[in-house]
Amino acid sequence: MCLCTLTGCKGDRQQPQEVAHIDTIPMMVQQIQECSKLYTAEYKVHKIVTHSDKQQIRGNILGKKIDLTLPTGDRKVAIPLDATLKAYIDFSEFREENIHRDGDKIEVVLPQPHVVLTSTSINHEGIRQQVSLLRSNFSDEELSSYEQQGRQAIIDDVPRLGILQTARRSAATQIIPVITMMGFKQEDIIITFIEPGKEKGGITWIMDSRN
């Protein structure tokens, strides 16, 4: 990138000032680093956590293994769980090496988004239990354990929810204006994402701003 201004006159002729070449890459890195953590997506998830069990006896009698289900009936519970997931890009390790420029073309390599479970809430009035007459109700400790299992299940489902792809696209659309402010045309910008745990050659997702 360069900046050229015309100043001063001698007769009718303008004397061009010497062209000052400006390296925009460090400035671009600084602008992107200032984002720190860029939150790019938020998902609201509603999940019904269910559990059922029967009373069983397991052990050894006279050297023989036993596994018996007692005729005391079973217990079932359904717990409505609402959760909020947020995705963000961490720019703490963003460096000039993440930017590749070839003339007017530029590629910016971003880290993969992180997803965090920021909040959960239980609709306690919506909890439903079905307990046999010969069984005791679920204890608070048991309910708390099932709720925790539900939270973990939501985290495990993140790759299937589509939040990562949404987060990448949102990050790209927020970074592109920063790059265009440095004088690059949108059609000359490509945003890529590093595959986790691999060098910059391992790229799993590309956004071409021309599309």
Short mmCIF file of C-alpha atoms in Angstrom, two decimals:
data_model
loop_
_atom_site.label_atom_id
_atom_site.label_comp_id
_atom_site.label_asym_id
_atom_site.label_seq_id
_atom_site.Cartn_x
_atom_site.Cartn_y
_atom_site.Cartn_z
CA MET A 1 0.00 0.00 0.00
CA CYS A 2 1.26 3.53 -0.61
CA LEU A 3 0.16 7.06 0.09
CA CYS A 4 0.88 9.87 -2.32
CA THR A 5 0.05 13.56 -1.87
CA LEU A 6 0.71 16.57 -4.06
CA THR A 7 1.86 19.75 -2.32
CA GLY A 8 3.38 23.08 -3.32
CA CYS A 9 3.35 24.90 -6.67
CA LYS A 10 6.04 26.42 -8.90
CA GLY A 11 4.37 28.36 -11.66
CA ASP A 12 1.58 26.20 -13.03
CA ARG A 13 3.33 22.93 -12.19
CA GLN A 14 2.66 20.86 -9.06
CA GLN A 15 5.66 19.12 -7.46
CA PRO A 16 4.77 15.62 -6.29
CA GLN A 17 5.89 14.74 -2.81
CA GLU A 18 7.93 11.56 -2.51
CA VAL A 19 5.71 8.49 -2.26
CA ALA A 20 5.61 7.13 1.31
CA HIS A 21 5.25 3.35 1.43
CA ILE A 22 3.21 2.19 4.40
CA ASP A 23 3.24 -1.38 5.67
CA THR A 24 -0.37 -2.03 6.62
CA ILE A 25 0.21 -5.56 7.97
CA PRO A 26 1.38 -4.55 11.50
CA MET A 27 -1.52 -2.12 11.70
CA MET A 28 -3.93 -4.84 10.62
CA VAL A 29 -2.51 -7.26 13.20
CA GLN A 30 -2.93 -4.63 15.90
CA GLN A 31 -6.54 -3.96 14.90
CA ILE A 32 -7.39 -7.67 14.95
CA GLN A 33 -5.54 -8.29 18.24
CA GLU A 34 -7.60 -5.54 19.87
CA CYS A 35 -10.64 -7.78 19.41
CA SER A 36 -9.12 -10.03 22.13
CA LYS A 37 -12.03 -12.48 22.32
CA LEU A 38 -14.43 -11.99 19.46
CA TYR A 39 -17.81 -13.56 20.25
CA THR A 40 -19.29 -14.70 16.99
CA ALA A 41 -22.27 -16.95 17.72
CA GLU A 42 -24.80 -17.74 20.43
CA TYR A 43 -27.11 -20.74 20.58
CA LYS A 44 -30.03 -21.40 22.92
CA VAL A 45 -30.50 -25.12 23.56
CA HIS A 46 -33.48 -26.86 25.16
CA LYS A 47 -32.94 -30.44 26.24
CA ILE A 48 -35.03 -32.96 28.14
CA VAL A 49 -32.76 -35.06 30.34
CA THR A 50 -34.30 -38.47 31.00
CA HIS A 51 -33.30 -41.32 33.27
CA SER A 52 -34.86 -44.64 34.24
CA ASP A 53 -33.66 -47.43 36.46
CA LYS A 54 -34.63 -50.72 38.04
CA GLN A 55 -33.46 -52.24 41.31
CA GLN A 56 -30.94 -54.97 40.70
CA ILE A 57 -28.78 -57.28 42.74
CA ARG A 58 -25.34 -58.11 41.41
CA GLY A 59 -22.67 -60.19 43.09
CA ASN A 60 -21.42 -63.69 43.75
CA ILE A 61 -23.17 -66.46 45.66
CA LEU A 62 -21.33 -69.72 46.22
CA GLY A 63 -18.88 -68.77 43.50
CA LYS A 64 -21.58 -67.98 40.95
CA LYS A 65 -22.24 -64.53 39.52
CA ILE A 66 -25.78 -63.26 39.88
CA ASP A 67 -27.54 -60.34 38.20
CA LEU A 68 -31.18 -60.15 39.25
CA THR A 69 -33.81 -57.49 38.66
CA LEU A 70 -36.03 -57.11 41.71
CA PRO A 71 -39.81 -57.01 41.16
CA THR A 72 -40.11 -53.63 42.86
CA GLY A 73 -40.85 -51.63 39.73
CA ASP A 74 -38.83 -48.90 38.08
CA ARG A 75 -38.35 -45.15 38.34
CA LYS A 76 -38.33 -42.55 35.57
CA VAL A 77 -37.55 -38.84 35.54
CA ALA A 78 -37.59 -36.11 32.88
CA ILE A 79 -35.72 -32.85 33.58
CA PRO A 80 -36.15 -29.82 31.25
CA LEU A 81 -32.80 -28.09 30.81
CA ASP A 82 -32.18 -24.78 29.03
CA ALA A 83 -28.63 -23.80 28.12
CA THR A 84 -26.77 -21.01 26.35
CA LEU A 85 -23.72 -21.75 24.21
CA LYS A 86 -21.40 -19.01 23.00
CA ALA A 87 -18.61 -19.26 20.44
CA TYR A 88 -15.61 -16.95 20.31
CA ILE A 89 -12.29 -16.50 18.53
CA ASP A 90 -9.24 -16.02 20.75
CA PHE A 91 -6.82 -13.57 19.11
CA SER A 92 -4.21 -13.64 21.88
CA GLU A 93 -1.83 -15.64 19.63
CA PHE A 94 -2.62 -13.78 16.39
CA ARG A 95 0.63 -12.67 14.71
CA GLU A 96 1.89 -11.31 11.40
CA GLU A 97 2.52 -14.93 10.38
CA ASN A 98 -1.26 -15.31 10.21
CA ILE A 99 -1.42 -12.88 7.28
CA HIS A 100 -0.24 -13.82 3.79
CA ARG A 101 -0.11 -11.09 1.19
CA ASP A 102 0.54 -11.46 -2.52
CA GLY A 103 0.31 -8.08 -4.17
CA ASP A 104 -3.28 -6.89 -3.84
CA LYS A 105 -4.43 -10.32 -2.66
CA ILE A 106 -4.49 -11.12 1.05
CA GLU A 107 -5.25 -14.21 3.10
CA VAL A 108 -5.92 -14.02 6.85
CA VAL A 109 -5.61 -17.27 8.81
CA LEU A 110 -7.72 -17.29 11.97
CA PRO A 111 -7.73 -19.73 14.91
CA GLN A 112 -10.63 -22.10 15.27
CA PRO A 113 -13.54 -20.85 17.41
CA HIS A 114 -13.99 -22.05 20.98
CA VAL A 115 -17.44 -22.91 22.34
CA VAL A 116 -18.35 -22.45 26.00
CA LEU A 117 -21.48 -23.31 27.95
CA THR A 118 -22.17 -19.95 29.58
CA SER A 119 -25.37 -20.68 31.48
CA THR A 120 -27.91 -23.39 32.27
CA SER A 121 -31.24 -23.35 34.04
CA ILE A 122 -33.64 -26.02 35.20
CA ASN A 123 -37.41 -25.64 35.03
CA HIS A 124 -38.01 -27.29 38.40
CA GLU A 125 -41.78 -27.06 38.02
CA GLY A 126 -41.46 -28.96 34.76
CA ILE A 127 -39.61 -31.93 36.27
CA ARG A 128 -41.69 -35.09 35.93
CA GLN A 129 -41.14 -38.27 37.95
CA GLN A 130 -42.77 -41.65 37.64
CA VAL A 131 -41.93 -43.81 40.64
CA SER A 132 -43.28 -47.25 41.53
CA LEU A 133 -45.04 -47.56 44.92
CA LEU A 134 -42.29 -49.84 46.13
CA ARG A 135 -39.53 -47.39 45.23
CA SER A 136 -38.36 -44.15 46.83
CA ASN A 137 -38.38 -40.82 45.00
CA PHE A 138 -35.24 -39.51 43.35
CA SER A 139 -32.98 -37.72 45.80
CA ASP A 140 -31.69 -34.18 45.25
CA GLU A 141 -28.22 -35.64 44.79
CA GLU A 142 -29.45 -37.97 42.07
CA LEU A 143 -31.32 -35.17 40.26
CA SER A 144 -28.23 -32.97 40.43
CA SER A 145 -26.16 -35.78 38.92
CA TYR A 146 -28.59 -36.23 36.01
CA GLU A 147 -28.62 -32.47 35.38
CA GLN A 148 -24.81 -32.51 35.15
CA GLN A 149 -25.02 -35.39 32.69
CA GLY A 150 -27.43 -33.29 30.61
CA ARG A 151 -24.97 -30.37 30.55
CA GLN A 152 -22.19 -32.67 29.42
CA ALA A 153 -24.45 -34.13 26.72
CA ILE A 154 -25.04 -30.63 25.33
CA ILE A 155 -21.29 -29.99 25.22
CA ASP A 156 -20.74 -33.33 23.47
CA ASP A 157 -23.37 -32.37 20.87
CA VAL A 158 -21.57 -29.13 19.89
CA PRO A 159 -20.00 -30.58 16.69
CA ARG A 160 -23.48 -31.60 15.49
CA LEU A 161 -25.24 -28.32 16.32
CA GLY A 162 -23.66 -26.25 13.54
CA ILE A 163 -22.48 -23.54 15.94
CA LEU A 164 -18.84 -23.88 14.85
CA GLN A 165 -19.64 -23.22 11.19
CA THR A 166 -21.85 -20.28 12.17
CA ALA A 167 -19.06 -18.92 14.36
CA ARG A 168 -16.50 -19.15 11.55
CA ARG A 169 -18.73 -17.37 9.07
CA SER A 170 -19.59 -14.66 11.59
CA ALA A 171 -15.91 -14.15 12.44
CA ALA A 172 -15.05 -13.78 8.77
CA THR A 173 -17.79 -11.23 8.14
CA GLN A 174 -16.59 -9.17 11.12
CA ILE A 175 -12.91 -9.31 10.17
CA ILE A 176 -13.36 -8.45 6.48
CA PRO A 177 -14.39 -4.80 7.17
CA VAL A 178 -11.21 -4.35 9.24
CA ILE A 179 -9.17 -5.49 6.24
CA THR A 180 -11.05 -3.34 3.72
CA MET A 181 -10.37 -0.30 5.93
CA MET A 182 -6.68 -0.93 5.23
CA GLY A 183 -7.30 -0.43 1.52
CA PHE A 184 -7.88 -3.99 0.31
CA LYS A 185 -10.82 -4.79 -1.93
CA GLN A 186 -13.32 -7.28 -0.59
CA GLU A 187 -12.93 -9.51 -3.65
CA ASP A 188 -9.20 -9.83 -2.86
CA ILE A 189 -9.72 -11.16 0.69
CA ILE A 190 -9.77 -14.80 1.76
CA ILE A 191 -10.36 -15.90 5.36
CA THR A 192 -9.17 -19.37 6.42
CA PHE A 193 -9.16 -21.27 9.70
CA ILE A 194 -6.38 -23.44 11.13
CA GLU A 195 -7.20 -27.05 11.86
CA PRO A 196 -6.82 -27.61 15.62
CA GLY A 197 -3.45 -29.01 16.63
CA LYS A 198 -1.90 -28.64 13.18
CA GLU A 199 0.28 -26.15 11.38
CA LYS A 200 -1.12 -23.50 9.10
CA GLY A 201 -1.14 -26.00 6.25
CA GLY A 202 -4.02 -27.84 7.87
CA ILE A 203 -6.98 -25.73 6.88
CA THR A 204 -10.48 -27.04 7.37
CA TRP A 205 -12.70 -24.16 6.35
CA ILE A 206 -12.32 -21.32 3.84
CA MET A 207 -14.42 -18.25 3.22
CA ASP A 208 -13.82 -16.49 -0.06
CA SER A 209 -15.29 -12.99 0.29
CA ARG A 210 -16.10 -12.97 -3.41
CA ASN A 211 -18.86 -15.54 -2.82
#
